[in-house]
Each structure stands twice: as C-alpha cells, then as structure tokens.
Coordinates of C-alpha atoms in Angstrom, one line a residue:
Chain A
X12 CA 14.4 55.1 21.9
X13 CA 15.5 51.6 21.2
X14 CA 18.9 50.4 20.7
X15 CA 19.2 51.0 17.3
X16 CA 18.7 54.8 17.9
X17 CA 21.5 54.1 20.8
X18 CA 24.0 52.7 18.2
X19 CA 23.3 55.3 15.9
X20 CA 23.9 57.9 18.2
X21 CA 27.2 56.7 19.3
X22 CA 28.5 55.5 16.2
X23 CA 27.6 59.7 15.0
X24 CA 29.9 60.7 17.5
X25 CA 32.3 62.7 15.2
X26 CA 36.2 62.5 16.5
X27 CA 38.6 65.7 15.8
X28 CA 40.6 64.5 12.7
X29 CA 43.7 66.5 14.4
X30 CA 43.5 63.6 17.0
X31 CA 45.4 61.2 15.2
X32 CA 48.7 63.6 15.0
X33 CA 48.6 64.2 18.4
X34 CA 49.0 60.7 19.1
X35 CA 51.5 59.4 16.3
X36 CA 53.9 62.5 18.3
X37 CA 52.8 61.3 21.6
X38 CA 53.4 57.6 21.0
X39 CA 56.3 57.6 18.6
X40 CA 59.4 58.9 20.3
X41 CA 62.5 59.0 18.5
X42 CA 63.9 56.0 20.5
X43 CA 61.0 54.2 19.5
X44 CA 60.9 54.7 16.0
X45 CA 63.6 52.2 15.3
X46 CA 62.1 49.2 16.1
X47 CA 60.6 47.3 13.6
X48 CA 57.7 45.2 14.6
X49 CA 56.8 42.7 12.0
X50 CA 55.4 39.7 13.5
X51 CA 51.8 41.9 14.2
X52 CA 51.7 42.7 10.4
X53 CA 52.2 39.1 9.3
X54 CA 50.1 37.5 12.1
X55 CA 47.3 40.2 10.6
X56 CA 47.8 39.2 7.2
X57 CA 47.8 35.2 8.5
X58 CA 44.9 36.4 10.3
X59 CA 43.2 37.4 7.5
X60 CA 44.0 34.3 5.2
X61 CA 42.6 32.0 8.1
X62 CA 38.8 33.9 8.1
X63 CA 38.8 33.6 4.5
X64 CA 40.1 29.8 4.1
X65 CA 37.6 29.1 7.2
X66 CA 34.9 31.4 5.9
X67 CA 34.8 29.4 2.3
X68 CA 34.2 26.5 4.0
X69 CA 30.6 26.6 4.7
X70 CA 29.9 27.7 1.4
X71 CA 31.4 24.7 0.3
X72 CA 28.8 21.8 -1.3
X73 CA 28.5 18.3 -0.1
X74 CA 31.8 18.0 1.3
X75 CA 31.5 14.1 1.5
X76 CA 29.8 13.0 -1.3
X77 CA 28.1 9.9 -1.7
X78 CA 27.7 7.5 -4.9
X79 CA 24.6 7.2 -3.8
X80 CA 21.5 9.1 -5.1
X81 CA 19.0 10.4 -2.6
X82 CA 21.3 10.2 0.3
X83 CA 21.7 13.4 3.0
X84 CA 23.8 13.9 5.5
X85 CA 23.8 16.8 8.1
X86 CA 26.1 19.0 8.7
X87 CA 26.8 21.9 11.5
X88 CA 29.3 24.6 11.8
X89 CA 30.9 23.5 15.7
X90 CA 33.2 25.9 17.0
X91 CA 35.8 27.9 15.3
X92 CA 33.4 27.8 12.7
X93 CA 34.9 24.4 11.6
X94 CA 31.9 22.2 9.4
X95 CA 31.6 18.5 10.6
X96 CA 29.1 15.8 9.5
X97 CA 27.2 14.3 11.9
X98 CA 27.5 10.6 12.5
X99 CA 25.0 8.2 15.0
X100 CA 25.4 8.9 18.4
X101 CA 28.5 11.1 18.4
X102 CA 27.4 14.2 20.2
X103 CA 28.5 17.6 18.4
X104 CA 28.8 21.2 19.4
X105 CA 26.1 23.2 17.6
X106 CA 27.2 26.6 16.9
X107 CA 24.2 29.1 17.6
X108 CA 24.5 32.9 16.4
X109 CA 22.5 35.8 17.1
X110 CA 23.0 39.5 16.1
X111 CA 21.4 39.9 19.4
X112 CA 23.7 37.9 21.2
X113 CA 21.8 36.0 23.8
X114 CA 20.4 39.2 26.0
X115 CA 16.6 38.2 26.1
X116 CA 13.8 40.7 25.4
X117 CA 11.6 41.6 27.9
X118 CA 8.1 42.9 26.9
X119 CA 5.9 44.3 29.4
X120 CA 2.3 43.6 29.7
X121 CA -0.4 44.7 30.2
X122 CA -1.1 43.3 34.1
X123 CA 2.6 44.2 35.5
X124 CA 4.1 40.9 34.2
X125 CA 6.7 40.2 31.6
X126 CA 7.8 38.0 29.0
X127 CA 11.1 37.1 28.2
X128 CA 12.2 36.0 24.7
X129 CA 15.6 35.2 23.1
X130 CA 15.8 34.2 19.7
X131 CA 18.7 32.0 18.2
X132 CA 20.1 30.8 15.0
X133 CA 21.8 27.1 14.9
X134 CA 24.2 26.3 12.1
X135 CA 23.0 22.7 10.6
X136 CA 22.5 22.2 7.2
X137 CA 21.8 19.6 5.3
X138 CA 24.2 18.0 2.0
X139 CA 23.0 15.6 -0.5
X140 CA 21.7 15.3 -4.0
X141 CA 18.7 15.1 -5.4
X142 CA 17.2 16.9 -2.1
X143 CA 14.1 19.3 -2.6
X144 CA 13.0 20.3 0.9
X145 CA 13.8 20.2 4.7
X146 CA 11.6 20.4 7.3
X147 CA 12.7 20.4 10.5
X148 CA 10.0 19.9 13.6
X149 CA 10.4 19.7 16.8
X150 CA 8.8 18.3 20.0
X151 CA 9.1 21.6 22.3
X152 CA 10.5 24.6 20.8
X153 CA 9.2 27.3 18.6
X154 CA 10.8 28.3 15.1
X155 CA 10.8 31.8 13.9
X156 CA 11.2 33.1 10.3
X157 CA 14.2 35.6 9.9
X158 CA 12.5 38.6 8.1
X159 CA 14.3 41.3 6.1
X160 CA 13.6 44.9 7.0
X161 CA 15.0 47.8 5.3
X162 CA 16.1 51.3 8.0
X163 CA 12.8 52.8 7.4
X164 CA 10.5 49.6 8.4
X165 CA 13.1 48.5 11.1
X166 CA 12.5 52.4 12.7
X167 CA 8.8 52.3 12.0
X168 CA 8.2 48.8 14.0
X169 CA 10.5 50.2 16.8
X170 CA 8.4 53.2 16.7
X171 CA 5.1 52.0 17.2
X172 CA 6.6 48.9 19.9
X173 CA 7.8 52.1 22.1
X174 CA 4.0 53.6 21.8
X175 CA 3.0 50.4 23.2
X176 CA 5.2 50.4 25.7
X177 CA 5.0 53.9 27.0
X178 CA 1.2 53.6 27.2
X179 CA 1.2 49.8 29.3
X180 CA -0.7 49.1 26.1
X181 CA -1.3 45.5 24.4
X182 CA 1.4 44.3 22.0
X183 CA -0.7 41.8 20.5
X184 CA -3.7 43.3 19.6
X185 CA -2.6 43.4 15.8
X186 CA 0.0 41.0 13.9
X187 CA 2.5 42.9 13.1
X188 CA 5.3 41.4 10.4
X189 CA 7.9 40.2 13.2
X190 CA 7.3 39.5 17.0
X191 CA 7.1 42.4 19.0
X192 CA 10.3 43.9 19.8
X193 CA 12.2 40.9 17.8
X194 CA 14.6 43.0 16.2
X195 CA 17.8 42.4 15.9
X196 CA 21.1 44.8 15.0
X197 CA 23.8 45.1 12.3
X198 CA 27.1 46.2 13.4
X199 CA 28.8 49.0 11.1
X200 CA 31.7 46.9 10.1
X201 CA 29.3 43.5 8.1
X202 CA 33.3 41.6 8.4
X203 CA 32.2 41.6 12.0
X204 CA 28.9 40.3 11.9
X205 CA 28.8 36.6 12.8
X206 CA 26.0 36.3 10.1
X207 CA 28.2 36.5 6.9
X208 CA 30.5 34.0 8.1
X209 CA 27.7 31.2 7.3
X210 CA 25.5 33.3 4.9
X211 CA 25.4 35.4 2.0
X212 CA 24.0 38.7 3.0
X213 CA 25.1 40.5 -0.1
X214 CA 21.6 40.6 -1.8
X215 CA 20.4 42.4 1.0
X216 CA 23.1 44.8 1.4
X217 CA 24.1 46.1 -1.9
X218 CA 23.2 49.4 -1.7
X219 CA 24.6 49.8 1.8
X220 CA 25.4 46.9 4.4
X221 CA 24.7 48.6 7.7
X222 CA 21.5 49.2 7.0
X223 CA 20.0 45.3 6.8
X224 CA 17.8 45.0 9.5
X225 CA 15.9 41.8 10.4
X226 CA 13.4 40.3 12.9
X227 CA 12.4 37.5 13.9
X228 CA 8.2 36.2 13.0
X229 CA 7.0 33.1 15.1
X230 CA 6.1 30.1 13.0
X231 CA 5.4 26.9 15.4
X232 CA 6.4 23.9 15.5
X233 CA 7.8 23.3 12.3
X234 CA 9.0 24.8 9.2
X235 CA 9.8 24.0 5.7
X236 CA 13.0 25.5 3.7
X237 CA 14.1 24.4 -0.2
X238 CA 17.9 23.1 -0.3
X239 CA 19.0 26.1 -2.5
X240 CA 17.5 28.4 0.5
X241 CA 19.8 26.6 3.2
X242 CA 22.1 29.6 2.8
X243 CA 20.3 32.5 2.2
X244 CA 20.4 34.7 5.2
X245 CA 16.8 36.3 4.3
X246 CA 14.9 32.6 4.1
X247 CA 16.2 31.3 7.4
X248 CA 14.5 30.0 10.7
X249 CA 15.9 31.0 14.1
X250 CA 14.6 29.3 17.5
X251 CA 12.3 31.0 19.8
X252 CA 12.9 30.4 24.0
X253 CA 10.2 32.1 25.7
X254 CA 9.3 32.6 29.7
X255 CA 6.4 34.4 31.1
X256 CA 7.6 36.3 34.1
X257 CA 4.7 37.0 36.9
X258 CA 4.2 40.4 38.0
X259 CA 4.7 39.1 41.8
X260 CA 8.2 37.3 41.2
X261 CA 9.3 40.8 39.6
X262 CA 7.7 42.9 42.5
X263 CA 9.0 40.5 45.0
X264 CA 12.3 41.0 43.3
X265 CA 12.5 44.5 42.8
X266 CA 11.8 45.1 46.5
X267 CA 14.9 43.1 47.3
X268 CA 17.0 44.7 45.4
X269 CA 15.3 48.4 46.7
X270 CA 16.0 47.0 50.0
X271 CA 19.9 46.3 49.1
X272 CA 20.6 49.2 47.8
X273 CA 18.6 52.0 49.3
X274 CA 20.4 55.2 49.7
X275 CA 23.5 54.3 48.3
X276 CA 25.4 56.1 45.6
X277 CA 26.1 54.7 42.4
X278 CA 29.7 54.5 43.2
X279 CA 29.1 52.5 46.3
X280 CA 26.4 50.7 44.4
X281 CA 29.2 49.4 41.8
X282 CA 32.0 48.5 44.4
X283 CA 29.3 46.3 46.3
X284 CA 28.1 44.8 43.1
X285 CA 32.0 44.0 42.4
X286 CA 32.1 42.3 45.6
X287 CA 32.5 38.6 45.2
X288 CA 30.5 37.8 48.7
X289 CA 27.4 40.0 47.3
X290 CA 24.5 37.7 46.1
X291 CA 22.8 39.8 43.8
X292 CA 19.0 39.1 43.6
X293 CA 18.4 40.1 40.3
X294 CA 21.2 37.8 39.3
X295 CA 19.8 35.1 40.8
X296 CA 16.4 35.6 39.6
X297 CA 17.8 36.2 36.2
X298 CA 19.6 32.7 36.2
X299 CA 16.6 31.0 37.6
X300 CA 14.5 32.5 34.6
X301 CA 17.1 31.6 31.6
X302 CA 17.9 28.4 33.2
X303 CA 14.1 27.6 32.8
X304 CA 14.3 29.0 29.1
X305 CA 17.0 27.1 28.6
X306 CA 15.3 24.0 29.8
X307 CA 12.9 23.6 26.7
X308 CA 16.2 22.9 25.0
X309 CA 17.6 20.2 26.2
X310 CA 16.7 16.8 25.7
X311 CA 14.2 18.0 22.7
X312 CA 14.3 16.5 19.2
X313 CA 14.3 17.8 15.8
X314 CA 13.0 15.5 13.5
X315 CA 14.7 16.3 10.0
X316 CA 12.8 15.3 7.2
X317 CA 14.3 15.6 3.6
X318 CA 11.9 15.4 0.0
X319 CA 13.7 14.2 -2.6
X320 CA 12.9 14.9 -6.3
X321 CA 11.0 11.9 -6.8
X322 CA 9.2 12.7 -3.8
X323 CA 10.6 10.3 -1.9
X324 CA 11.4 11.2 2.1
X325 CA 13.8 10.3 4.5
X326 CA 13.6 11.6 8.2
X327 CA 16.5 11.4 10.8
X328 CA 16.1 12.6 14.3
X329 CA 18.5 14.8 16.3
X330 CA 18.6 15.5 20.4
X331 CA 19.4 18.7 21.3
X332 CA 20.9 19.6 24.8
X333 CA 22.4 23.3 26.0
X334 CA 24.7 24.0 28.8
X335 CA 23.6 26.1 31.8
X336 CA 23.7 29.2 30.1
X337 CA 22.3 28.1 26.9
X338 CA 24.7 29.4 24.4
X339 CA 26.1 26.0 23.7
X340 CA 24.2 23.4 22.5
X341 CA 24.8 19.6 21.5
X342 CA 23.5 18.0 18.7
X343 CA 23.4 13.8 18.7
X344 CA 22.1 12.1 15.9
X345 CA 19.7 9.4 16.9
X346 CA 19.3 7.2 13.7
Chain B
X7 CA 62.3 51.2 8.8
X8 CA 61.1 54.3 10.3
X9 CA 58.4 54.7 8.2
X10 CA 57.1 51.2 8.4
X11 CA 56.5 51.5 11.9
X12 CA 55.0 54.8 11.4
X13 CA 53.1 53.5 9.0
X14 CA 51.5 50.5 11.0
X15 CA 51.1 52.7 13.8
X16 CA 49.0 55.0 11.6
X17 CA 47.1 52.4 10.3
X18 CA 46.0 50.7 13.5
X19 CA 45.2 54.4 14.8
X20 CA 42.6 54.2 11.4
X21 CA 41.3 51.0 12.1
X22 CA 40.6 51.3 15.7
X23 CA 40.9 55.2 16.6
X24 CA 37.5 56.4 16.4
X25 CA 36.0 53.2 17.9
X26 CA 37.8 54.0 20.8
X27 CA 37.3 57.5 21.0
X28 CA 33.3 56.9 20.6
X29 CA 33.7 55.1 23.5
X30 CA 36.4 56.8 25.9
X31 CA 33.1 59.9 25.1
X32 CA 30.5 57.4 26.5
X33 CA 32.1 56.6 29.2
X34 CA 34.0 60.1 30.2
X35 CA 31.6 62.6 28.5
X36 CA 34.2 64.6 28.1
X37 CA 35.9 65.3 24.9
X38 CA 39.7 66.4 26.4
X39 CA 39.4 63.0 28.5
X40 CA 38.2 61.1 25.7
X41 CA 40.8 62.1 23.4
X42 CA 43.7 62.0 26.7
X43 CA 42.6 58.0 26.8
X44 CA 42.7 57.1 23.3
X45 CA 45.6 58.7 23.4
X46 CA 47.5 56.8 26.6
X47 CA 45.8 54.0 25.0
X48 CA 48.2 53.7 21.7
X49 CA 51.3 55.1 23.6
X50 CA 50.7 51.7 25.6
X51 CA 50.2 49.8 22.6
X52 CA 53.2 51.3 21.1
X53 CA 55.3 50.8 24.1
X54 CA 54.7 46.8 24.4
X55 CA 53.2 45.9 21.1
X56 CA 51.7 42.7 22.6
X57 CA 51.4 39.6 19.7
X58 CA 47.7 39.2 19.0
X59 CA 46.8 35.5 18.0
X60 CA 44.3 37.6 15.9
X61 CA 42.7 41.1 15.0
X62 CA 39.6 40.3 17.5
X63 CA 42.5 40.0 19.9
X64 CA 43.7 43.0 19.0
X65 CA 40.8 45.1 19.4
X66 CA 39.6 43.1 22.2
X67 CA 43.0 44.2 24.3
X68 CA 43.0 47.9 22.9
X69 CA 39.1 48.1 24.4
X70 CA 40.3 46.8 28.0
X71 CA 43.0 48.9 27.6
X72 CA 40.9 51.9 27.2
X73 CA 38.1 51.4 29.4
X74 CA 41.1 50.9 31.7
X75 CA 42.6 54.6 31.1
X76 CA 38.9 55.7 31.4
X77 CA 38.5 54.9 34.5
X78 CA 41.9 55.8 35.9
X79 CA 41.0 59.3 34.3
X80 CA 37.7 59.3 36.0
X81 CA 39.6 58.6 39.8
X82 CA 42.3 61.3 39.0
X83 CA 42.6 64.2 39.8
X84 CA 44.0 65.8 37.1
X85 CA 40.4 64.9 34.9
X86 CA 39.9 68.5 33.4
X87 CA 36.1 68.5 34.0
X88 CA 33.2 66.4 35.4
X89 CA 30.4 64.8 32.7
X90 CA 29.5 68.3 31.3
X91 CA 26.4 67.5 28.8
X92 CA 27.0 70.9 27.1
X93 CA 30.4 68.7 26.3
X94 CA 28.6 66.2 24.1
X95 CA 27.2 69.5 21.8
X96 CA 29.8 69.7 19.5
X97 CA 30.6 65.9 19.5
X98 CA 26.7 64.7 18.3
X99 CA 25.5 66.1 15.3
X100 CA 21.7 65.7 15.6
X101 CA 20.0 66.7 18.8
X102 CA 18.3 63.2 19.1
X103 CA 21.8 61.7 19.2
X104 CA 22.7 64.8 22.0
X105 CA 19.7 63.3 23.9
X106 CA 20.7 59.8 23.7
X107 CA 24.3 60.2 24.4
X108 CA 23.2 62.1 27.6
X109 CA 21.6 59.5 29.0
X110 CA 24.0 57.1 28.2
X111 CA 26.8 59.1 29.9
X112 CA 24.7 59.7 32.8
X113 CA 24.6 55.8 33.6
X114 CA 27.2 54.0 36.1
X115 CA 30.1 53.6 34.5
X116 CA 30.4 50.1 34.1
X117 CA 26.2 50.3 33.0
X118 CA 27.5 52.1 30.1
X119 CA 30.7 50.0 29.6
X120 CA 28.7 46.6 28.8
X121 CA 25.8 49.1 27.0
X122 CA 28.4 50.3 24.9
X123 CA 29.8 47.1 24.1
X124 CA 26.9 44.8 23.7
X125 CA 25.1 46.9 21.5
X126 CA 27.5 49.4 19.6
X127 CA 30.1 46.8 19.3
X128 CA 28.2 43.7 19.2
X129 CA 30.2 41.5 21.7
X130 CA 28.5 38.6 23.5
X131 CA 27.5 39.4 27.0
X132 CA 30.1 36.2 27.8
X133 CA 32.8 38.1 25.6
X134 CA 32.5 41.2 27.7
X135 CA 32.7 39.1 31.0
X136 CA 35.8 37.9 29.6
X137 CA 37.0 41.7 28.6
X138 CA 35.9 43.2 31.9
X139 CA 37.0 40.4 34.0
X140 CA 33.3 39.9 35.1
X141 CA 31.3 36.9 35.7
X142 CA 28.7 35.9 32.4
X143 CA 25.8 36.6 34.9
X144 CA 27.2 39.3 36.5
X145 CA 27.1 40.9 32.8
X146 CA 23.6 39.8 32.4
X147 CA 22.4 41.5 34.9
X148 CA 24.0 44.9 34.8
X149 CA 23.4 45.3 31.2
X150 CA 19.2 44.8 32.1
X151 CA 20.1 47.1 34.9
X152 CA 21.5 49.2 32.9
X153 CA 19.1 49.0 29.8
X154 CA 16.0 49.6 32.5
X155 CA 17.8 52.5 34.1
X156 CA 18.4 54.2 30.5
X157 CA 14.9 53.5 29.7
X158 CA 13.5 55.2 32.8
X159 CA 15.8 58.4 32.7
X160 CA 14.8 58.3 29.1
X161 CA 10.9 58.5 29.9
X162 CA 11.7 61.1 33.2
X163 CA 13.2 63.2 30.6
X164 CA 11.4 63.2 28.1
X165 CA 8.1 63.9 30.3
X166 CA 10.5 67.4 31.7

C-alpha cells in the first residue's frame, strides 16, 4: 500500500445522500432561519476574485520591461503568492511548493539504514527578451526533473517500490524513470493544489485532473530549461535534500523510544506525547536529521546563466538560505 | 430571506459535507458517529457563522471543529458502538479500500488525524500544527509514527 492507495480509499468512502436533510432540520430551527448572513457570501465571492486576480499574476510576462534587448531579470513568487523582481542584495522570501509538502521519504536499505529525501519546487523564473535558455547550477544541491506519470504508471512504480521494500531488497539495482519512492500526490479538488497557482497543468489533465501523477528523477548539479518551458508544470526541476540515516542512530533511537513507552496504552501513549515536559526522542532525532538536510541549503549559490538568441550569455548569482525547518528560504542576489 | 440562508447553508453542506464525513469515518469508524459529528459540526457553524477572511479559513475551522466533535464523541458515553470494522463494509466499496480503511481506523487517533490530513487533504505538516494546536515537530513526528505503524499493521496483516 502506498499513500495513494490511502487517499483513494478514503476519498471512496461513500456518504448516505439522506445525510444532508438530516442536518439542514437539525441546524436550521425556525428561530434561526431568519437571519440573513451575507457578509460570508460576499467575503466568498471577494475570496474568489482575489485567487484569480493573484493567480493571473504569475502568468503575467515581463512585468518590468526593459528598452533594452538581451536584458533578464529574475523573478520569484514570495509569499501570498505575490511576484517580485529581485534587486542586488535585497534578500527575498522564495516560495517553495511541494504536492508532498515537506514530509521526507524514508527508503530502507539494504544493511538496516535509511535514507531520507525531500524534494522541493522554488518559484523563480526568469523575464526578459530575446532569452533562449536558463541553466541554473549550483554549488551543493541536487536538481531533479518533474516527470509526468499517468494512474497506471504512478500505481505500477509504487507497486514494484513496495516489492522492494517488503523483501529488504535493493532499490537501485535498475534505473527506474523517477527516484525511488519520489512520488508525489494530486489532491481531488486541482483549485487546491498549490501547483496550478504558478503552472498550467491543464495539458496534463484534460481528460481527468485527479489523476496527474508526477515524480521526481535526479539530475545533478545543473540543469537546462528553454524560456517558453519556465511555466510548464511537466518540464520543471524541483530540488533534491538528501541524508543517509545509519542503521545504529535508528537502533539507538528506536530503543529509546521502546524504553519510553513500554507497556503503555495508546491512550496513555497520546496524553504523554501531549505533554509539554515530554522530550520526545524521535522528535529530536528527527530535527537533528532535517536540520542537517536543511543545511546544504543555506549559504549555497545558484549560478543563473541566461542564452540569448545570438548566443550571447549573461550569468547572475543568487544565495540561498532556509530557516530552521527548511520551508522558507531566502533568495539574495549577488551581482 | 429564508431561503437564502437555506440556500447557503445547503451549499456549504455540498462543498464541505462529504469531506467531513470521510473523515469523522477515519477517525470514529463508525458510520452513526460519523454522520452525529458532521452533523453537530454545521449546527455549530449555523449557530455562530464565524467570518472567514477566506474559504481555506473556512474549511480549515469546519475541520478543527470536527475533529473536535470526534473526539468528544469518542470520550462519551453516549458513542453508539466501539470501532466496529464490519462498520466500514457498507461505507468502502472495494475490499482493498475495506482493508486500508481498517488500518487506518485502527491507528491512535490523533495518528490518523494528521494521516488523514497530510495526505487526503493535502495540508502542510506546519498547517496541521496550526489546526491541531500542535507544535511543527511535534507533527512531524507522529505522522512518521503514524505512517510506520500503518505500514507494519499493514505487513502483520497481510502475512494473517
């Protein structure tokens, strides 16, 4: 089973049509049916204006054009999904997205130890005229190419990833078309995907939008992506964080946390983990594990080169840092 | 005037209704209970009809809301019936779905809550801190617990 199969499941659940009578009688009583409540309609439909205004923004071109030719600027969607230009030295919130938001993936190898995985998206693009290419490289962190996958494919890697993984086998004895176990979920509801809000999905998901699935295949160090690409969800580059766990840190861990909790019941298992005193070991060792993931983040630079028609380049450098939890990172432009 | 208000009422029962209901199932099992909190759940939301600065807010506060009447249900006395799996039957249509749903009920409660959320409805394990009043870490670390745990009851049961 993977999560996927999880989702499915619950989102199968079939609910008794009858129940939505039963609570229009329950909740509207006669005293209550007189009072109108407007404001909720009109903040929905303000709502709703606001996602789209905001939404059209990113698809909007070169924002701040310039009079001259072969010129770029970058751009990132910060927070609130707002689009700023970046200017030298001026850090900037970098939005990052994820359809797996953030949890990392564990694989387990072969000799008892693990490795730990999260892969990311960051919303920088770049605006100009005349521009051919980007590549983007960088000093420290891996990029991975987003990879379409229809159902079928999606189920059929997850398939043969739990074989692995119920035998202790070896995930990389054959190259399969995305990292092992980096797939990643739709929701069933594509307006409440974060993707869409940047990227045009809708080639992917004409026939029916819950069913895009996409992984994530390590590149390196670099990559290379034409300026019409920039916002097309299927030709896009996340980040890859990696850690390799040691099978002693995890045994030394998981006998901690036996010791903790040995015969308790999960009742008294949940009010001790809801006590504020209670140092939780795995929580620790978790944070000590991300907080070294995170770590190849900050302080590396992406070197940004742009080709020109003509061929000619021009390169600009950008530092990246994350905060301690490594879902917000900073973007200054060095030159 | 009447109608209007009937009207919204109806419609936010279509746009959130069966949401919560998937998930008042996950975490009670029980279809009577499940159906009992999404319930309670819009008679509250009827009763104060909160302002939302936006539709994420609003389904953010009917979820605390009704993981809230969930658990109330599961300390009361009046809950009509433990987790009964043979209660899931008529709820999953396939029998792989029966067989994943079972293990998900079976998980602690607030395992299932941040399973249930993270995956099926997508929020960031920071988001559901926010929802459940936990700490980001504190997420972290029960949704691996809990995604361990539903992988070994998983493998037990499958080997039965």
């Amino acid at each position: 089973m993977n999560e996927q199969d999880l989702k499915r499941a619950v989102e199968r659940i079939q609910m008794n049509p009858a129940l939505k009578d039963k609570v229009m009688a329950a909740a509207i009583s006669p005293r209550q049916k007189h009072t109108a409540h407007r404001l909720q309609k009109a903040a929905l439909c303000f709502g709703a204006i606001l996602v789209l205004v905001l939404g059209g923004l990113w698809g909007r071109l070169n924002p701040f054009p310039s009079p001259d030719k072969n010129q770029f600027s970058l751009v990132v969607a910060a927070a609130e999904q707002k689009e700023s230009t970046m200017k030298k030295g001026e850090p900037i919130k970098l939005q990052t997205y994820s359809a797996n938001y953030y949890a990392p993936r564990t694989l387990d190898l072969p000799d008892g130890s693990q490795e730990w995985k999260i892969y990311n998206v960051f919303a920088l693009n770049c605006r100009g005229e005349n521009i051919k290419s980007i590549t983007y490289e960088s000093d420290r962190i891996d990029f991975a190419k987003i990879v379409i996958l229809n159902k079928k494919q999606a189920d059929d890697l997850a398939k043969e990833f739990m074989e692995i993984d119920n035998k202790k086998g070896d995930y990389y004895a054959k190259d399969y078309a995305i990292d092992p176990w980096a797939l990643d979920m739709t929701g069933t509801n594509p307006e409440n995907w974060n993707i869409p809000q940047y990227f045009n999905l809708e080639k992917y998901s004409k026939e029916d939008p819950t069913q895009v699935n996409w992984g994530y295949k390590t590149v390196g160090k670099s990559y290379t992506i034409t300026y019409e690409d920039q916002n097309d969800f299927g030709k896009q580059y996340g980040y890859k964080l990696s850690s390799h766990v040691s099978a002693e840190a995890l045994a030394k861990v998981k006998a901690e946390w036996a010791k903790i909790t040995a015969g308790l019941s999960d009742k008294q298992l949940e009010k001790l983990r809801e006590d504020p005193s209670f140092k939780d070991p795995w929580i620790e060792f978790e944070t000590s594990i991300l907080s070294g993931m995170t770590s190849q983040i900050n302080g590396s630079i992406l070197r940004i080169t742009v080709t020109f028609n003509d061929g000619s380049t021009q390169t600009r450098n950008v530092r990246l840092n994350a905060d301690e939890n490594g879902f917000n990172l900073t973007a200054t432009l060095l030159d | 005037m009447r109608d209007q208000d009937e009207s919204l009422l109806a419609q936010k029962f279509d746009d959130y209704g069966a949401m919560l209901f998937r998930m008042c199932m996950v975490l009670l099992g029980n279809q009577q209970d499940a159906e009992d909190a999404v319930q309670d759940t819009f008679v509250g939301y009827w009763k104060t009809r909160p302002d939302f600065q936006s539709a994420e807010h609003e389904k953010a506060w009917l979820i605390r809301v009704a993981t809230n009447k969930s658990k109330d249900r599961l300390r009361s006395w009046f809950r009509r019936s433990t987790t009964g799996m043979e209660a899931l039957e008529g709820i999953a249509e396939y029998p792989n779905d029966l067989f994943v749903l079972e293990q998900l009920a079976a998980l602690p409660y607030k395992d299932k809550t941040i399973l249930y959320l993270h995956y099926v409805e997508g929020y960031r394990l920071r988001e559901i801190g926010d929802l459940l009043g936990m700490k980001e870490n504190a997420v972290k670390a029960a949704a691996r617990r809990g995604r361990e745990k539903l992988k070994l009851q998983i493998k037990e049961a499958s080997a039965e």
